[in-house]
Tab-separated table of C-alpha atoms and ligand atoms in Angstrom:
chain	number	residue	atom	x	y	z
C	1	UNK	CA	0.000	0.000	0.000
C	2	UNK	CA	0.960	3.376	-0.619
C	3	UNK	CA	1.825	5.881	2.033
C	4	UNK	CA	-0.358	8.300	0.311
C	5	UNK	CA	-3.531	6.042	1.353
C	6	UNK	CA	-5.449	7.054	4.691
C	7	UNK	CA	-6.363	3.914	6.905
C	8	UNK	CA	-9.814	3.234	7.657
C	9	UNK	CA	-11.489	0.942	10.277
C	10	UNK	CA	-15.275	0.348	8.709
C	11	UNK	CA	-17.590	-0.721	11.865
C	12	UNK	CA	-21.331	-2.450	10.585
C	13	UNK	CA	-23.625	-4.386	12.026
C	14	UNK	CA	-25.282	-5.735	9.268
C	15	UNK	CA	-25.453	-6.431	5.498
C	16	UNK	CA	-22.229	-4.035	4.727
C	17	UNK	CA	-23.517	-2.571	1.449
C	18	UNK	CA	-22.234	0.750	2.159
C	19	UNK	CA	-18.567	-1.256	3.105
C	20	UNK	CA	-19.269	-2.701	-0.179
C	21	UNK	CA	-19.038	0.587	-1.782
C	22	UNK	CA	-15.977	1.327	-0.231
C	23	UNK	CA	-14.193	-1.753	-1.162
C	24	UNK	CA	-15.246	-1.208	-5.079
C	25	UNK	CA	-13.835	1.855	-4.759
C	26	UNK	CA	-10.421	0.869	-3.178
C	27	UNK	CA	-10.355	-1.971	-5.593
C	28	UNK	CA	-10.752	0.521	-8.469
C	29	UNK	CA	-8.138	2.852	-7.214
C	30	UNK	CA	-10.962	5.543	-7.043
C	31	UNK	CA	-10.543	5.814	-3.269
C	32	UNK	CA	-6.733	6.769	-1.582
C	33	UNK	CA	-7.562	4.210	1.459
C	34	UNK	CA	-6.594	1.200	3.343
C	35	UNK	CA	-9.600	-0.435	5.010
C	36	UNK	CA	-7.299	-1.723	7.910
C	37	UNK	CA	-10.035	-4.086	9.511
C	38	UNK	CA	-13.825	-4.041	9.492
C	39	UNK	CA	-15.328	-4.168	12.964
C	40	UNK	CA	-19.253	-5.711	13.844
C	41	UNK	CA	-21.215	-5.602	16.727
C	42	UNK	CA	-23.141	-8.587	15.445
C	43	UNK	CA	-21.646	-11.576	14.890
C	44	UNK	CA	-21.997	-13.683	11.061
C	45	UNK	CA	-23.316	-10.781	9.417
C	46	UNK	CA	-22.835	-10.447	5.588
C	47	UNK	CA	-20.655	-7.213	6.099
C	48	UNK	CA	-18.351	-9.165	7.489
C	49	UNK	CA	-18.032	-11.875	4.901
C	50	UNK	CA	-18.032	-9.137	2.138
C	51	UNK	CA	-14.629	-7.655	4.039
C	52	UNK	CA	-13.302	-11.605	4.599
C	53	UNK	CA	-13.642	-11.607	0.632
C	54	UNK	CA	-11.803	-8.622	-0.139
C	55	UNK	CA	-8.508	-10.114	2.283
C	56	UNK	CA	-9.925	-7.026	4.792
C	57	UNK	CA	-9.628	-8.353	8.675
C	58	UNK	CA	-13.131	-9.120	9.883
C	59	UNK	CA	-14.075	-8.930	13.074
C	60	UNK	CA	-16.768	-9.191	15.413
C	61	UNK	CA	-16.851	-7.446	18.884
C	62	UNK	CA	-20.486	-8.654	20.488
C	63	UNK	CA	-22.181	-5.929	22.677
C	64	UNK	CA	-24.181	-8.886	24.201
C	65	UNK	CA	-21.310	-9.807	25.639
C	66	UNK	CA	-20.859	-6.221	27.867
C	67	UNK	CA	-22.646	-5.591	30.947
C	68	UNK	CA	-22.958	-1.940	29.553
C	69	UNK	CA	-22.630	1.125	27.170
C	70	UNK	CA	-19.388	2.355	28.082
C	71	UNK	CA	-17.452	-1.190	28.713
C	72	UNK	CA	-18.493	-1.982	25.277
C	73	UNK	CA	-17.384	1.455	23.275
C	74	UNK	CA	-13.840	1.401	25.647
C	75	UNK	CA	-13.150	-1.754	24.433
C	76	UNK	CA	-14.366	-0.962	20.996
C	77	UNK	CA	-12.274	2.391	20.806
C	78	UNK	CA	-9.241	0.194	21.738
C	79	UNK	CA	-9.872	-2.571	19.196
C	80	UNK	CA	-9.959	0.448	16.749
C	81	UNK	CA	-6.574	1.942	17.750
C	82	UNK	CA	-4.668	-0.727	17.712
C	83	UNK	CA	-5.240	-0.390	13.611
C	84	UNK	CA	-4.212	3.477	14.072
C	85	UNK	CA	-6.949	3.960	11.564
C	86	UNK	CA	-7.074	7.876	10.064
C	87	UNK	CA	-10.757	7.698	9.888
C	88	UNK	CA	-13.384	5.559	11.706
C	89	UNK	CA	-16.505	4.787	8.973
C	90	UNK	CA	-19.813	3.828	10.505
C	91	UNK	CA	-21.221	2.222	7.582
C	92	UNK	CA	-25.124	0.751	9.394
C	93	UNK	CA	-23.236	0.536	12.818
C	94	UNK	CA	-26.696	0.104	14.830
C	95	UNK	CA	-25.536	1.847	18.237
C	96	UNK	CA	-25.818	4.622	20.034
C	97	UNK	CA	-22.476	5.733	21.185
C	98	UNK	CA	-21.182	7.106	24.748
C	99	UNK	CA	-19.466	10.657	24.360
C	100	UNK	CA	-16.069	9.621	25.399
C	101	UNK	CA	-16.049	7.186	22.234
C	102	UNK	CA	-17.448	10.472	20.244
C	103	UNK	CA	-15.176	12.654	21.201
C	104	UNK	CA	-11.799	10.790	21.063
C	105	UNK	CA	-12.887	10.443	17.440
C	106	UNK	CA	-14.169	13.859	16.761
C	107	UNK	CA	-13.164	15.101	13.434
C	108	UNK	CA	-12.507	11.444	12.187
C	109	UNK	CA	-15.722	9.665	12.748
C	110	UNK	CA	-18.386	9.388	9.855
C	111	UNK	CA	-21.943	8.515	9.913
C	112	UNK	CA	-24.543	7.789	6.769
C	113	UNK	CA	-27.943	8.020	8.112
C	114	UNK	CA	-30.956	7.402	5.893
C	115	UNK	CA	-32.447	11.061	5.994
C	116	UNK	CA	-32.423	14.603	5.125
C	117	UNK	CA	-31.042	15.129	8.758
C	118	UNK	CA	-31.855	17.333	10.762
C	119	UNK	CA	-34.892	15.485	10.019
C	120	UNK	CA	-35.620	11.829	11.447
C	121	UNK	CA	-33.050	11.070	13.511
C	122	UNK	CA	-33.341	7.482	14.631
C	123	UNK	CA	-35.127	4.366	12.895
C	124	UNK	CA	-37.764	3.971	10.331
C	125	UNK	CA	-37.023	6.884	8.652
C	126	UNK	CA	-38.571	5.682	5.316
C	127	UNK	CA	-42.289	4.917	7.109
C	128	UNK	CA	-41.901	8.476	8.945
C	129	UNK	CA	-41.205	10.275	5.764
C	130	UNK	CA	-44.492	8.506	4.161
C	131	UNK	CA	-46.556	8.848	7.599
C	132	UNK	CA	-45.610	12.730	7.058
C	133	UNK	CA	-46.494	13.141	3.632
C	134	UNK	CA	-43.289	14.397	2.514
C	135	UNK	CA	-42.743	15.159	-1.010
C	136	UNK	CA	-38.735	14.501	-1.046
C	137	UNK	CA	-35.824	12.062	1.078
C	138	UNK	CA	-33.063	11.654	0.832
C	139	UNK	CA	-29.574	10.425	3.432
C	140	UNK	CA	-27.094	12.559	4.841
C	141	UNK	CA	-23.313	11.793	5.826
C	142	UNK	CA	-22.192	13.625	8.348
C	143	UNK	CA	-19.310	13.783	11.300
C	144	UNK	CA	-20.427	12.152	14.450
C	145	UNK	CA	-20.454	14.523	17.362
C	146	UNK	CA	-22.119	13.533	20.824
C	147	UNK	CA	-25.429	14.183	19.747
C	148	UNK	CA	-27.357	11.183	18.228
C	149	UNK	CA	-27.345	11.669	14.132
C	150	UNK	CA	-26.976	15.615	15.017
C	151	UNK	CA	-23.291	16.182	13.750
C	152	UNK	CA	-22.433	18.801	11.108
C	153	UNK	CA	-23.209	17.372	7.377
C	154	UNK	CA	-20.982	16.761	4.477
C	155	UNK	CA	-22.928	15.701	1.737
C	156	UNK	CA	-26.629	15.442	0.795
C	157	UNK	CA	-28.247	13.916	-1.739
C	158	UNK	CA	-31.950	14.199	-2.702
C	159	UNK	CA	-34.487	11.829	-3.941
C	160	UNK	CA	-38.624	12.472	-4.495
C	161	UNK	CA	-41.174	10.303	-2.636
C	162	UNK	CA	-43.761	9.047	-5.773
C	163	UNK	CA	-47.158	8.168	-5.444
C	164	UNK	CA	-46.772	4.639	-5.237
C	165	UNK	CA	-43.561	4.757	-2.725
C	166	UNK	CA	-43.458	2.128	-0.046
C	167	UNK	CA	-40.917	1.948	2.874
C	168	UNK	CA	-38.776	-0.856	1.037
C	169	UNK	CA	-38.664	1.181	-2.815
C	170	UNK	CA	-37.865	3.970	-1.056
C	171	UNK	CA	-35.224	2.211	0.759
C	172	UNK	CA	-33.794	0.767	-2.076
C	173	UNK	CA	-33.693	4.619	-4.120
C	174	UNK	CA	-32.011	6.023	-1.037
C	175	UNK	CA	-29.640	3.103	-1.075
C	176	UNK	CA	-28.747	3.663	-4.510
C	177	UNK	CA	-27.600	7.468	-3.507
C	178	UNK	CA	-25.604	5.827	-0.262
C	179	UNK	CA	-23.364	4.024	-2.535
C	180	UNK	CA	-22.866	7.336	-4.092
C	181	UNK	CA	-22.284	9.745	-1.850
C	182	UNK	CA	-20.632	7.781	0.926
C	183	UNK	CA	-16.989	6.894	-1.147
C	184	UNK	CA	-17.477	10.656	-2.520
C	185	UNK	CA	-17.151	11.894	0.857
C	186	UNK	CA	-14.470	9.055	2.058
C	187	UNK	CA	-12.323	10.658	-1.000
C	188	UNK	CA	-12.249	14.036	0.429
C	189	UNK	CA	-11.391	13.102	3.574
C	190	UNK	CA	-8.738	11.152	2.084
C	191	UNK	CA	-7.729	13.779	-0.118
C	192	UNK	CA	-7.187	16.342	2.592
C	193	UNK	CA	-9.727	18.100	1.141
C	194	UNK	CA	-12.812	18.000	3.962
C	195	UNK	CA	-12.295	19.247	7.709
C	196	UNK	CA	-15.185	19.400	10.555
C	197	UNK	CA	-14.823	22.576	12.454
C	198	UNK	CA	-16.463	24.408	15.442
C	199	UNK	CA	-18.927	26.004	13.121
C	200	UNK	CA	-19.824	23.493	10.826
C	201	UNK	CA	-17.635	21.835	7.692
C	202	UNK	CA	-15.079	22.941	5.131
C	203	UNK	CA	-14.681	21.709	1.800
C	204	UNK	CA	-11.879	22.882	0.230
C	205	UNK	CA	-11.160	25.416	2.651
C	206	UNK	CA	-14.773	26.528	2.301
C	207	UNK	CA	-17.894	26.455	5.022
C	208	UNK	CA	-20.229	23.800	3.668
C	209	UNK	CA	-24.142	25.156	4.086
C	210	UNK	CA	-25.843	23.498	7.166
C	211	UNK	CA	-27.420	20.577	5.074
C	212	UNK	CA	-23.858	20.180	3.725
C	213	UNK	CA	-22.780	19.550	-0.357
C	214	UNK	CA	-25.881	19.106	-1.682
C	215	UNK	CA	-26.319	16.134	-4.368
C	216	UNK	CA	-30.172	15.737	-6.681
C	217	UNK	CA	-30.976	12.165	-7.764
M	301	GAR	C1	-27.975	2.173	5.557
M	301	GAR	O1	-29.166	2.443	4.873
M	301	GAR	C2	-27.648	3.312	6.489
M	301	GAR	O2	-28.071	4.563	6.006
M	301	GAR	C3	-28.396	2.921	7.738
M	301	GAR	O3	-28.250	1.538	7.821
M	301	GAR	C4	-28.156	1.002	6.513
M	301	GAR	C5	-26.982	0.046	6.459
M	301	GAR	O4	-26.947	-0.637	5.237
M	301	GAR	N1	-27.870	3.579	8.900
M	301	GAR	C6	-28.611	4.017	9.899
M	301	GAR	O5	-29.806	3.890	9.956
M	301	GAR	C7	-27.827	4.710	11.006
M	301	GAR	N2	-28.706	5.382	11.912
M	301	GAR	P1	-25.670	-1.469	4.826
M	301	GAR	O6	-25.321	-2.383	6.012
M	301	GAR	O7	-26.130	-2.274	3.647
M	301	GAR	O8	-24.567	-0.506	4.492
């Protein structure tokens, strides 16, 4: 591996499409990374197979097996380190984390959530958007601060609810814009290129609007 590559430790907890789209990316020598090891909280999930099948270390840290919150994230955040990853990709990582594992990996923590954040934060986020009436969705990456899917946003990217949308086709549209949207934003880190700062995010030395780069499907 080149020295110019950034290491990255993915951590899922379930099918690992998003890691997929990472991989592809690596593989393609579209994306300046080394995934360094991909980390679940679930054990036998497809994620990690996908990352066993690349030659990526796979491995699966059980929250089950923690009497709580913050003896699970410490030994998490050491797990991590030990790979000395750059950046730390939650790619469908289904927890909510303790602040002291937020901020030791402030400014190198990233988060897709299925949403035009600041709206629906938390699950079902395709059933609320149709329970609402809402005309457009969409998902947002963003940097993980302490607050729960409330971190300042990078990219954006749009899609419009139809008439005949359920919760699973509008899954599968917003899906289609993860796989996008998530390497694009993995590149700038990697490039240099994208910073979090106390008042939001720059992009090429430029502050990023509050909904972040903004992508239409
Ligand atoms: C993705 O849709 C992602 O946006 C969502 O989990 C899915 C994981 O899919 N994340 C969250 O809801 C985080 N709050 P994947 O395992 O196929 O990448």
């Amino acid at each position: 591996m080149s020295s110019s590559r950034i290491r990255v430790v993915v951590l899922i907890s379930g099918s690992g499409s998003n890691l997929q789209a990472l991989i592809d990316g690596m593989q393609r020598g579209e994306l300046p990374i080394e995934i360094a090891a991909v980390i679940s909280n679930r054990p036998a999930v497809l994620g990690l197979m996908r990352a066993e099948h690349a030659g990526i270390p796979a491995l699966v840290l059980d929250h089950k097996q923690f009497d709580d919150r913050e003896s699970f994230d410490q030994k998490l955040a050491q797990l991590i380190d030990s790979y000395q990853p750059d950046l730390v990709v939650l790619a469908g990582f289904m927890r909510i984390l303790t602040t002291a594992f937020t901020r030791h990996y402030l400014g190198r923590m990233l988060n897709i959530h299925p949403s035009l954040l600041p709206k629906y934060q938390g699950l079902n986020t395709h059933q609320r958007v149709l329970d609402a009436g809402d005309i457009e969705h969409g998902v947002t990456v963003h940097f993980v601060t302490e607050e729960l899917d409330g971190g300042p946003a990078v990219i954006q990217a749009k899609i419009s609810v139809a008439p005949g949308d359920d919760a699973a086709s509008l899954a599968k549209r917003v899906q289609q814009q993860e796989h996008i949207i998530y390497p694009l934003a993995v590149k700038w880190f990697a490039e240099g290129r994208l910073r979090m700062r106390h008042d939001g995010v720059l992009l090429d030395n430029e502050l990023l609007s509050p909904s972040g780069y903004l992508i239409s499907a």
